[in-house]
GROMACS .gro file of C-alpha atoms in nm:
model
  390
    1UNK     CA    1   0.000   0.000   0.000
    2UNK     CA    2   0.119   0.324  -0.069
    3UNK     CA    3   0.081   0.581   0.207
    4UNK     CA    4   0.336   0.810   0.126
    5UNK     CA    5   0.279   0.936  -0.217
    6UNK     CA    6   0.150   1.350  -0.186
    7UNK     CA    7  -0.218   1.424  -0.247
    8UNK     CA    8  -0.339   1.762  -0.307
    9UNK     CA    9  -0.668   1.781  -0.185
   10UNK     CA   10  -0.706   2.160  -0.217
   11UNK     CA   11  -0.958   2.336  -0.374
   12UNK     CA   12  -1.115   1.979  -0.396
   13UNK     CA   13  -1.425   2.086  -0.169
   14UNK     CA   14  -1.269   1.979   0.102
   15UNK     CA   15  -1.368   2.104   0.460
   16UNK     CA   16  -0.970   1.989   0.569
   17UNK     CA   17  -0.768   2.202   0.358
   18UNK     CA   18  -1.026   2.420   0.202
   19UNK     CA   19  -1.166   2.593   0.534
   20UNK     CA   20  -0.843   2.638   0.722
   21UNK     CA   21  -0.803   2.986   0.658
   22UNK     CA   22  -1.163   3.081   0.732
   23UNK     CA   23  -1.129   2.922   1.046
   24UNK     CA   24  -0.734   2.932   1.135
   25UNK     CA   25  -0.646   3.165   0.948
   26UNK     CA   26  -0.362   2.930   0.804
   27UNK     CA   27  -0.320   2.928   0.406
   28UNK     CA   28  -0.334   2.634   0.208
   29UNK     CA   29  -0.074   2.740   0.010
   30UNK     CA   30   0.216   2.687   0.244
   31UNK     CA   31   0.006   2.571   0.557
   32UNK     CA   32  -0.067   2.205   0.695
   33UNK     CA   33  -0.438   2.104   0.742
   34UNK     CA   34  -0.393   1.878   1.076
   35UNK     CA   35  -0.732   1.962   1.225
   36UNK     CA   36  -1.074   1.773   1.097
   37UNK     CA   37  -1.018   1.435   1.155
   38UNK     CA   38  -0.976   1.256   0.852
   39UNK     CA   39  -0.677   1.153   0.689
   40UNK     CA   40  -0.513   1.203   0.315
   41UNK     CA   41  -0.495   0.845   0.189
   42UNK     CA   42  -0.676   0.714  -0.089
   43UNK     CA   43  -0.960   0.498   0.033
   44UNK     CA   44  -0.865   0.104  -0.015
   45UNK     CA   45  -0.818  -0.044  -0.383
   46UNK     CA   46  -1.127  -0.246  -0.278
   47UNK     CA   47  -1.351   0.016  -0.196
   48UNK     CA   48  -1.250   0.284  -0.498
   49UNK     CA   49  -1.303  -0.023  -0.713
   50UNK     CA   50  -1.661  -0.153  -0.611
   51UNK     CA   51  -1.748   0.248  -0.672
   52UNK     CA   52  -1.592   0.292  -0.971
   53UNK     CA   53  -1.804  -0.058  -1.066
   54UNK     CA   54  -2.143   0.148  -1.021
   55UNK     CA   55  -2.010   0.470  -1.189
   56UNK     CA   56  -1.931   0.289  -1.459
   57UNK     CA   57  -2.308   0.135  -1.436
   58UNK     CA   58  -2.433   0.510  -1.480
   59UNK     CA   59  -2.742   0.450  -1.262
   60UNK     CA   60  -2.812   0.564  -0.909
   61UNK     CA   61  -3.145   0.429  -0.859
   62UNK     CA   62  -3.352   0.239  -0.532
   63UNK     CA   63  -3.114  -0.036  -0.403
   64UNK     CA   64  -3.160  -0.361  -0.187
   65UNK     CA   65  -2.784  -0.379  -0.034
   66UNK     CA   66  -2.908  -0.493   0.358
   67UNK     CA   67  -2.794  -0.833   0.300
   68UNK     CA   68  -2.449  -0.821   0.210
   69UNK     CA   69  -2.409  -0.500   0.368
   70UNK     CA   70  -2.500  -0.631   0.745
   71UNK     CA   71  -2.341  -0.978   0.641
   72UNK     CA   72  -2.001  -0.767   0.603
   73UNK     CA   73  -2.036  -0.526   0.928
   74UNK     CA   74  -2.111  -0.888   1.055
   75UNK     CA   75  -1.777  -1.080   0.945
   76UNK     CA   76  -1.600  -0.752   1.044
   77UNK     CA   77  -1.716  -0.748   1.368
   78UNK     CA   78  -1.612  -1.105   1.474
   79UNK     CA   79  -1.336  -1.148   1.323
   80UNK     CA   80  -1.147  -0.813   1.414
   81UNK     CA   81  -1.290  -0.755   1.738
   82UNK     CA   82  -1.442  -1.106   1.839
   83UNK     CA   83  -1.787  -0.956   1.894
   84UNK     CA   84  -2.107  -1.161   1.736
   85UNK     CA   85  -2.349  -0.927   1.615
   86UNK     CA   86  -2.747  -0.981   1.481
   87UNK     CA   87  -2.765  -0.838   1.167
   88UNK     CA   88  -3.126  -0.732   1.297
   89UNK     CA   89  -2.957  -0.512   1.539
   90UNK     CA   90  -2.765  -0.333   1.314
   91UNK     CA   91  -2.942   0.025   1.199
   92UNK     CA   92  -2.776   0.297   0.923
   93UNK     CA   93  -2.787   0.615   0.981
   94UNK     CA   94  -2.632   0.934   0.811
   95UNK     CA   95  -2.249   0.884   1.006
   96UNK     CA   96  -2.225   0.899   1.365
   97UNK     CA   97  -2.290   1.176   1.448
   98UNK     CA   98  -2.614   1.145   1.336
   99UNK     CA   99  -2.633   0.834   1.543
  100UNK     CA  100  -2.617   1.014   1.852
  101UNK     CA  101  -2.893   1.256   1.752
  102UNK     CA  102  -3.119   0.957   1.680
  103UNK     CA  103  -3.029   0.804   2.014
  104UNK     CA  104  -3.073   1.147   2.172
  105UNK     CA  105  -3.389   1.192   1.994
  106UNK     CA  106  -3.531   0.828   2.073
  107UNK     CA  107  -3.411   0.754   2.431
  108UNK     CA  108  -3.391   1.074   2.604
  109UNK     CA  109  -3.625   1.407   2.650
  110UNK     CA  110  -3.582   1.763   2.630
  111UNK     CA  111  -3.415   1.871   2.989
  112UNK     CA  112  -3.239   1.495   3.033
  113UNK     CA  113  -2.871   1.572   3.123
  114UNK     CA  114  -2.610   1.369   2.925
  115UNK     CA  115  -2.291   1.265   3.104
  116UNK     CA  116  -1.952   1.359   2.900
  117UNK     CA  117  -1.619   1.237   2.984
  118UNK     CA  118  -1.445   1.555   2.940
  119UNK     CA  119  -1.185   1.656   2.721
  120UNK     CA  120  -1.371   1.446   2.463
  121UNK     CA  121  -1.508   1.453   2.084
  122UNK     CA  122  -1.677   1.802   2.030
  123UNK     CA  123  -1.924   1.685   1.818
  124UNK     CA  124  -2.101   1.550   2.120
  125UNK     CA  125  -2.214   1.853   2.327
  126UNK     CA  126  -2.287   2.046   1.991
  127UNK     CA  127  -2.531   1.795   1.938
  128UNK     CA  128  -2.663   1.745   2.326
  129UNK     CA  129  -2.740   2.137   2.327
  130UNK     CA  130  -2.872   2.178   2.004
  131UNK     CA  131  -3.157   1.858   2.092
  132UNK     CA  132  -3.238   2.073   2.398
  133UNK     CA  133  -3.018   1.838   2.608
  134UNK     CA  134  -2.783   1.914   2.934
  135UNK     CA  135  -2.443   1.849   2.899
  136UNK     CA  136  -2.317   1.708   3.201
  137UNK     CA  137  -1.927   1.703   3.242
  138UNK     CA  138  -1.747   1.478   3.463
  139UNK     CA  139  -1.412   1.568   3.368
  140UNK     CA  140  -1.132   1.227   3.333
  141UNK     CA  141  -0.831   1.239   3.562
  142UNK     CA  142  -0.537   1.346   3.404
  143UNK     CA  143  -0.297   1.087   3.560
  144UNK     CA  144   0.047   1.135   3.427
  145UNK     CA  145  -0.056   1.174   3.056
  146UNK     CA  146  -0.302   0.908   3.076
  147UNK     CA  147  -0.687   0.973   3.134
  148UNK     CA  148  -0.842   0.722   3.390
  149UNK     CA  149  -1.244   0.805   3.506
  150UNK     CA  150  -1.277   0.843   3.877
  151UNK     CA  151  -1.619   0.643   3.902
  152UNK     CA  152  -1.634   0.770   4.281
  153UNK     CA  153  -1.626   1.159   4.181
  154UNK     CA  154  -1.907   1.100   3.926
  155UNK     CA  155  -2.170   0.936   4.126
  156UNK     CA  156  -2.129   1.216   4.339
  157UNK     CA  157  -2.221   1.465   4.040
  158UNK     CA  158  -2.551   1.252   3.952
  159UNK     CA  159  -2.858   1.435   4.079
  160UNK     CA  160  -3.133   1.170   3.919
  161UNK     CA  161  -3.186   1.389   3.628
  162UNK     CA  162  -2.900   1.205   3.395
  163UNK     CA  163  -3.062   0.954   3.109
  164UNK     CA  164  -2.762   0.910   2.877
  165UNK     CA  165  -2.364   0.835   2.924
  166UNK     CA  166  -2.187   0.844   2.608
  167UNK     CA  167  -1.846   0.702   2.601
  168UNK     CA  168  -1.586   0.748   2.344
  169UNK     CA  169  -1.400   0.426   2.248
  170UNK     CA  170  -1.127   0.453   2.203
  171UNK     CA  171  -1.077   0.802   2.379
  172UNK     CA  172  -1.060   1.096   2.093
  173UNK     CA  173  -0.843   1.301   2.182
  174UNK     CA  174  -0.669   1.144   2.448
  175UNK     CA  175  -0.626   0.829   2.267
  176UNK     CA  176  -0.703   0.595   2.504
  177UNK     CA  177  -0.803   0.222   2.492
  178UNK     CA  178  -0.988   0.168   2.786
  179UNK     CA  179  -0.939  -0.149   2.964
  180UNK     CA  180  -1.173  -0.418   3.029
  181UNK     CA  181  -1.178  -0.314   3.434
  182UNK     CA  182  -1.277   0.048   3.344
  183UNK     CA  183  -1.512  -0.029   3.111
  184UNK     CA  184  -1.670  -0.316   3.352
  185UNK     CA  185  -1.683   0.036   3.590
  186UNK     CA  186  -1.876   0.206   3.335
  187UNK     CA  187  -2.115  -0.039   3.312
  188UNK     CA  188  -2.177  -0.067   3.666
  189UNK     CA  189  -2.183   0.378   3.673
  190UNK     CA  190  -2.462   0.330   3.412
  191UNK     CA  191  -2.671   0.062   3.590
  192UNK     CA  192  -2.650   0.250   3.931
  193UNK     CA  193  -2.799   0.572   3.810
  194UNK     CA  194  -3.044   0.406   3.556
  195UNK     CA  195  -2.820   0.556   3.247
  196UNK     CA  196  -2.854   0.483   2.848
  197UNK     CA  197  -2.476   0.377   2.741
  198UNK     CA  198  -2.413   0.501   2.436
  199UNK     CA  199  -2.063   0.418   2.314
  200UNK     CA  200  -1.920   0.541   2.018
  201UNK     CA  201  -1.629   0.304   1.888
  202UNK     CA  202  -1.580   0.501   1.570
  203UNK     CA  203  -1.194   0.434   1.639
  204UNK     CA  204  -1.186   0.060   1.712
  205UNK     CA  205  -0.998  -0.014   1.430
  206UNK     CA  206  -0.723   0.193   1.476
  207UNK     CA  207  -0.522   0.039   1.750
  208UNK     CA  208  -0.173   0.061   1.756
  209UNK     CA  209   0.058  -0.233   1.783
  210UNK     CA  210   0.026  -0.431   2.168
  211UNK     CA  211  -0.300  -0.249   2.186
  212UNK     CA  212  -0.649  -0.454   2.185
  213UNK     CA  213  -1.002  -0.294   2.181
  214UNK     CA  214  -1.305  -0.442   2.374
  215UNK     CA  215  -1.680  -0.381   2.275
  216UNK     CA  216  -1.806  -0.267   2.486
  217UNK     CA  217  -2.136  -0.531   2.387
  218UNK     CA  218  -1.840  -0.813   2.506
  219UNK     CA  219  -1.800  -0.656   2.833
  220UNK     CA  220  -2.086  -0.717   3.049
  221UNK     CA  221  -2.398  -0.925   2.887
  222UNK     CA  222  -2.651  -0.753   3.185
  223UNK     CA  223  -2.590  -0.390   3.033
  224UNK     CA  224  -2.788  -0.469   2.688
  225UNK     CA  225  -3.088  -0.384   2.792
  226UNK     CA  226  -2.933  -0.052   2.796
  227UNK     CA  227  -2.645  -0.067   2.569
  228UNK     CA  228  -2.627   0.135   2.247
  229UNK     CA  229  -2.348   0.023   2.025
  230UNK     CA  230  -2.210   0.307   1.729
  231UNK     CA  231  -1.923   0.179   1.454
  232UNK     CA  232  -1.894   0.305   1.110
  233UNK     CA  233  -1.646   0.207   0.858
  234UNK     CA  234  -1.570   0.648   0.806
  235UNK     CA  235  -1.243   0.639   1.009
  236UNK     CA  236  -1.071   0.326   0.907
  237UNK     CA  237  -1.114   0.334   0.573
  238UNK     CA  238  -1.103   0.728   0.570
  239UNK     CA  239  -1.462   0.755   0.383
  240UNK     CA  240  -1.613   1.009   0.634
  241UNK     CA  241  -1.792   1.159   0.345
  242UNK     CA  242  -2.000   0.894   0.249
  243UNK     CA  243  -2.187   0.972   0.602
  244UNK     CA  244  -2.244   0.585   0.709
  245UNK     CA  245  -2.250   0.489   1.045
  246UNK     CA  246  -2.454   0.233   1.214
  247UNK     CA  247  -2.598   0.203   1.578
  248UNK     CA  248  -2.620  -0.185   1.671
  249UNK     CA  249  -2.888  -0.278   1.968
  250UNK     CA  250  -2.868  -0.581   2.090
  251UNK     CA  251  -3.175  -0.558   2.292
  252UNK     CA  252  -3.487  -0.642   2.108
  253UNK     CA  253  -3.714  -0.336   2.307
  254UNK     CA  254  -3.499  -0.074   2.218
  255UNK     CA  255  -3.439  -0.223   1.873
  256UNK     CA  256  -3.829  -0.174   1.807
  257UNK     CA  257  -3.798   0.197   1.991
  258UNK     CA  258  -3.552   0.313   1.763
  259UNK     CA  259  -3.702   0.131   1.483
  260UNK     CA  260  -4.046   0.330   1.491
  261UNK     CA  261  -3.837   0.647   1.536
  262UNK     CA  262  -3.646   0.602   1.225
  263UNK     CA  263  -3.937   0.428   1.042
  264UNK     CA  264  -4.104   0.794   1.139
  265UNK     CA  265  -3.848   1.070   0.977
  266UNK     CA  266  -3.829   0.797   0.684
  267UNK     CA  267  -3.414   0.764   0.743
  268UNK     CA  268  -3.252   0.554   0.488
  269UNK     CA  269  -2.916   0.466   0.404
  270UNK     CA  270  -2.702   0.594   0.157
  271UNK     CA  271  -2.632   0.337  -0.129
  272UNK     CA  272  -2.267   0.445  -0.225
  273UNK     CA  273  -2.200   0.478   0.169
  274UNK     CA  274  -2.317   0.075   0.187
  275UNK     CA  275  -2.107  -0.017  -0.124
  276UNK     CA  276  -1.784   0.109   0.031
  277UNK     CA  277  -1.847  -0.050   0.341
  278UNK     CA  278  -1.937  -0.373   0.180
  279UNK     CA  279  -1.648  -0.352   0.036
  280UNK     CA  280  -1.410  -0.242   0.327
  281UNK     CA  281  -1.535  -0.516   0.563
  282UNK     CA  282  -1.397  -0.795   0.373
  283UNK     CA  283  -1.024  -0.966   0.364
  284UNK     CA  284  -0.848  -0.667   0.148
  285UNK     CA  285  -0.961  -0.440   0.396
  286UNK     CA  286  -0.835  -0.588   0.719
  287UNK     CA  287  -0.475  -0.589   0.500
  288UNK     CA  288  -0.511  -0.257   0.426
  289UNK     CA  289  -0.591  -0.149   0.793
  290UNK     CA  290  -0.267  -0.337   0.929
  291UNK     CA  291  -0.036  -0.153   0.671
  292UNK     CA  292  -0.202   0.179   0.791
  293UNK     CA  293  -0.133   0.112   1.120
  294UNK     CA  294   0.210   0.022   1.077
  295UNK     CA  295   0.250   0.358   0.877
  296UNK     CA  296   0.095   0.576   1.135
  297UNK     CA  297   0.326   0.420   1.437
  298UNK     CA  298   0.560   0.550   1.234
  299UNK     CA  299   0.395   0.897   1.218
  300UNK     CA  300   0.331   0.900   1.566
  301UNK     CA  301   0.704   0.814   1.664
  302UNK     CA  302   0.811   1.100   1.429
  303UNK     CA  303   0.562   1.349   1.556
  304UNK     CA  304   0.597   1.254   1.960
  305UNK     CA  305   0.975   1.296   1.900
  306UNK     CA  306   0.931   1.654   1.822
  307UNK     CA  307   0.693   1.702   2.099
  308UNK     CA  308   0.934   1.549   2.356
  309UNK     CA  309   1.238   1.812   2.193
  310UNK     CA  310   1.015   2.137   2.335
  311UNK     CA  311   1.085   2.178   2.675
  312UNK     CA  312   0.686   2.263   2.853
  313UNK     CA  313   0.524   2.036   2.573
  314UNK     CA  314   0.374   1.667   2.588
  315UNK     CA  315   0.219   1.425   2.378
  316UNK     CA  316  -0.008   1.201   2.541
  317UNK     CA  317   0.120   0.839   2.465
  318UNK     CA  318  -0.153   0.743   2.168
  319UNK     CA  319  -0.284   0.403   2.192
  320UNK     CA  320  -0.538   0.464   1.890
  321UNK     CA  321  -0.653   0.653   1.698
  322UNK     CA  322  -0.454   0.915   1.483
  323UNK     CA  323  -0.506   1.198   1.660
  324UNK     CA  324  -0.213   1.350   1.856
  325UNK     CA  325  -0.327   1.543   2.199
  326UNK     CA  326  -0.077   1.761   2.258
  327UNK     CA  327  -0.045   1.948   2.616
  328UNK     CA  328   0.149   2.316   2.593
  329UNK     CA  329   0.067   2.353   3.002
  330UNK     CA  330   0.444   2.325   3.129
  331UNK     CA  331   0.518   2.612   2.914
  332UNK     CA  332   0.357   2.826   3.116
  333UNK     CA  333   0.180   3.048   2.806
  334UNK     CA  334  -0.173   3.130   2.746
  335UNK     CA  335  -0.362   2.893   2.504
  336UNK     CA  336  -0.367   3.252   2.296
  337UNK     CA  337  -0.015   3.290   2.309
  338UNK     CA  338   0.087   2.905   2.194
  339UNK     CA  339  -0.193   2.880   1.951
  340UNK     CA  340  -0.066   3.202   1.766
  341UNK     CA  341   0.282   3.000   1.739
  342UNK     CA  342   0.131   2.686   1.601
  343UNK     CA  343  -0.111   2.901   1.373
  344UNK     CA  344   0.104   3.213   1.259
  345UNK     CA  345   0.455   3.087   1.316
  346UNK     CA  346   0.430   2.710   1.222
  347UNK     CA  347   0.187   2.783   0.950
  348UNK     CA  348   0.013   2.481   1.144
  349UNK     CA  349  -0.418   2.429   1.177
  350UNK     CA  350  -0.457   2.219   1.477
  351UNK     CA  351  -0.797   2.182   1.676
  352UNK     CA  352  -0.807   2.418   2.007
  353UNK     CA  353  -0.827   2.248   2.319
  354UNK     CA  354  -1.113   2.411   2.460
  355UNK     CA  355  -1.340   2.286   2.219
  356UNK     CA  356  -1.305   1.956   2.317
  357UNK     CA  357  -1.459   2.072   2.685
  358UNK     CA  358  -1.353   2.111   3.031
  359UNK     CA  359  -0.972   2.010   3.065
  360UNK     CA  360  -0.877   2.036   2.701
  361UNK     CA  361  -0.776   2.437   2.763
  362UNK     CA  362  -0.405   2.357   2.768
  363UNK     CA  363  -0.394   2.181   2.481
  364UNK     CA  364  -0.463   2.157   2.091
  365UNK     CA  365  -0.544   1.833   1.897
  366UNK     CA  366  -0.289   1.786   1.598
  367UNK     CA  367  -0.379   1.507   1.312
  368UNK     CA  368  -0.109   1.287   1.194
  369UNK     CA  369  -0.309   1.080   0.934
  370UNK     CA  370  -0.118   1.256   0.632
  371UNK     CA  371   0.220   1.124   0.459
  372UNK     CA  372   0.522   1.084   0.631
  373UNK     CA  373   0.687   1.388   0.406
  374UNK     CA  374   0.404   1.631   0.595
  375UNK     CA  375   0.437   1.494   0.971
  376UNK     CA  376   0.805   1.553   0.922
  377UNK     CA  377   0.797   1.904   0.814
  378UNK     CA  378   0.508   2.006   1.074
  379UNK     CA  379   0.766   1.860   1.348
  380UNK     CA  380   1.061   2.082   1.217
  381UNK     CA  381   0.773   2.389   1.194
  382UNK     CA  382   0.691   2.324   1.606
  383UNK     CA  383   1.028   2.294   1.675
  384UNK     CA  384   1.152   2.616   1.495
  385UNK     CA  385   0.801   2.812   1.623
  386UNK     CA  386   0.948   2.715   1.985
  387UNK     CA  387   1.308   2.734   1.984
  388UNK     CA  388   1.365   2.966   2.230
  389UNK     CA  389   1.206   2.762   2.483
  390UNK     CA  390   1.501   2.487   2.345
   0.00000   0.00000   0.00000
């Protein structure tokens, strides 16, 4: 596979490269886009070639894909993560984050609070608020560079009013793979205070090497009667913008709940979206996802390098994903202050910290699914936009 070879994806509608400026105010024309999170690889052989296949058919009419479709997330499923899914549990909707609306919409009412482990994905309390939702924060212990939940802190917080917990697993942007005994702690969190679990596993794929992921389905069998599983082939096989995601319920009464709801707003799935992931879950995939891996150990050993060169800075150690959470805290600046080096003297886009909720303020998230060539010149940029802390 060949991850190295330079893509230009400018002025190619894309949100990445195209919107930095707007937002960063970092050009395109000698900036790095290291902010949304996907990457700049071509999609798998497999997956370009079973679209090309109905391009090539010209038509784009009504399909009937749910067999194969489910029969791949199936196959994937077990044999990458050891976790038996019923195709009847698996629903489509338009990515993930439109998963969690749905679940928002269809398990929880107006004035519910939602508990966040916080720093986490941003996408999450954007979406909370805008359903008329609470965010509720219960922030993860930074221990050492590794985020750990302090189950005894947050049944402390819980006032009766929570409905939902949403995990994110793996952790974006910390990175994490949670282990089995914290997410058997979860489990127990959510039965004590009568909470939804929604986990999002978006990332499970991308583990790096001596790192496992657990379902969190495989964890405890007595959570499924409140257990909402989310996957979606978007960040593995770096096809975000097909917006397919699916939310798997493996208990037969929420099933039919979210069923009628979706049955009601007359939600279904994007053909091209099932096509590629057909076509991802399958053996050429899973070969495809090692060699990426591989790749981006290398891009994180390149990029933490650089990090552990500027005296004040730290990467926490990434586990999976490939998103880089970067803390600026020991060098004693205001986020204003090391953002405008990143930004203006690194010519770098990188996602603030704050965003991401309470205890992201000291940092920014930095994206290192790009070719080796770019990670490598965005390390010199940091390196020469703090040199006089060197």
């Amino acid at each position: 596979m060949d991850f190295d070879t330079l893509i230009d994806r400018r002025d190619s509608h894309c949100t990445k490269w195209d919107k930095m400026e707007a937002i960063y105010g970092v050009s395109p024309e000698d900036g790095l886009a290291m902010w949304v999170a996907d990457m700049d690889f071509r999609a798998p052989e497999a997956v370009r070639d079973a679209l090309q296949a109905q391009i090539d058919l010209g038509i784009f009419g009504y399909c009937d894909l749910e067999t194969p479709y489910r029969e791949a997330i199936c196959w994937w499923m077990d044999q990458r993560h050891g976790w038996q899914v019923d195709p009847a549990s698996i629903f489509t909707t338009t990515g993930l984050v439109n998963g969690v609306a749905m679940c928002l919409d269809t398990f929880t009412d107006p004035g519910d609070g939602i508990v966040l482990f916080t720093p986490v994905y941003h996408a999450f309390a954007r979406v909370i608020k805008g359903a008329g939702r609470r965010v509720v924060e219960c922030p993860l212990i930074d221990n050492d560079g590794r985020y750990e939940m302090d189950f005894a802190a947050y049944d402390a917080q819980m006032t009766g009013a929570e409905r939902m917990v949403i995990l994110c697993s793996p952790h974006n942007p910390g990175g994490r793979v949670w282990a089995r005994e914290e997410l058997q702690g979860l489990a127990d969190f959510a039965r004590r205070h009568d909470l939804i679990l929604l986990s999002d596993e978006i990332h499970h794929d991308l583990t790096f090497p001596g790192q496992r992921h657990i379902p969190m389905a495989n964890v405890d069998p007595s959570i499924h009667d409140r257990l909402l599983m989310l996957s979606a082939p978007s960040k593995t096989f770096n096809v975000a913008g097909l917006h397919t995601g699916n939310v798997i319920i493996p208990d037969p009464d929420l099933r039919a709940r979210f069923a009628a709801r979706m049955q009601a707003l007359s939600l279904a799935p994007n053909s091209l979206g099932q096509i590629a992931a057909t076509a991802a879950y399958s053996p050429e995939g899973a070969e495809w996802v090692d060699a990426l891996m591989l790749y981006l150990d290398g891009n994180r050993k390149v990029f933490d390098a650089a990090i552990a060169d500027i005296p004040g800075l730290a990467s926490m150690p990434l586990e999976a994903t490939f998103l880089s959470w970067v803390d600026f805290a020991g060098t004693g600046m205001e986020p204003a202050d090391f953002i405008a080096r990143v930004e203006r003297d690194a010519g770098i886009a990188a996602n603030h910290g704050d965003t991401f909720g309470t205890g992201g303020e000291t940092f920014l998230r930095f994206n290192i699914g790009t070719q080796r060539a770019r990670v490598e010149q965005a390390a010199e940029r940091l390196r020469a936009a703090f040199a006089d802390l060197q």
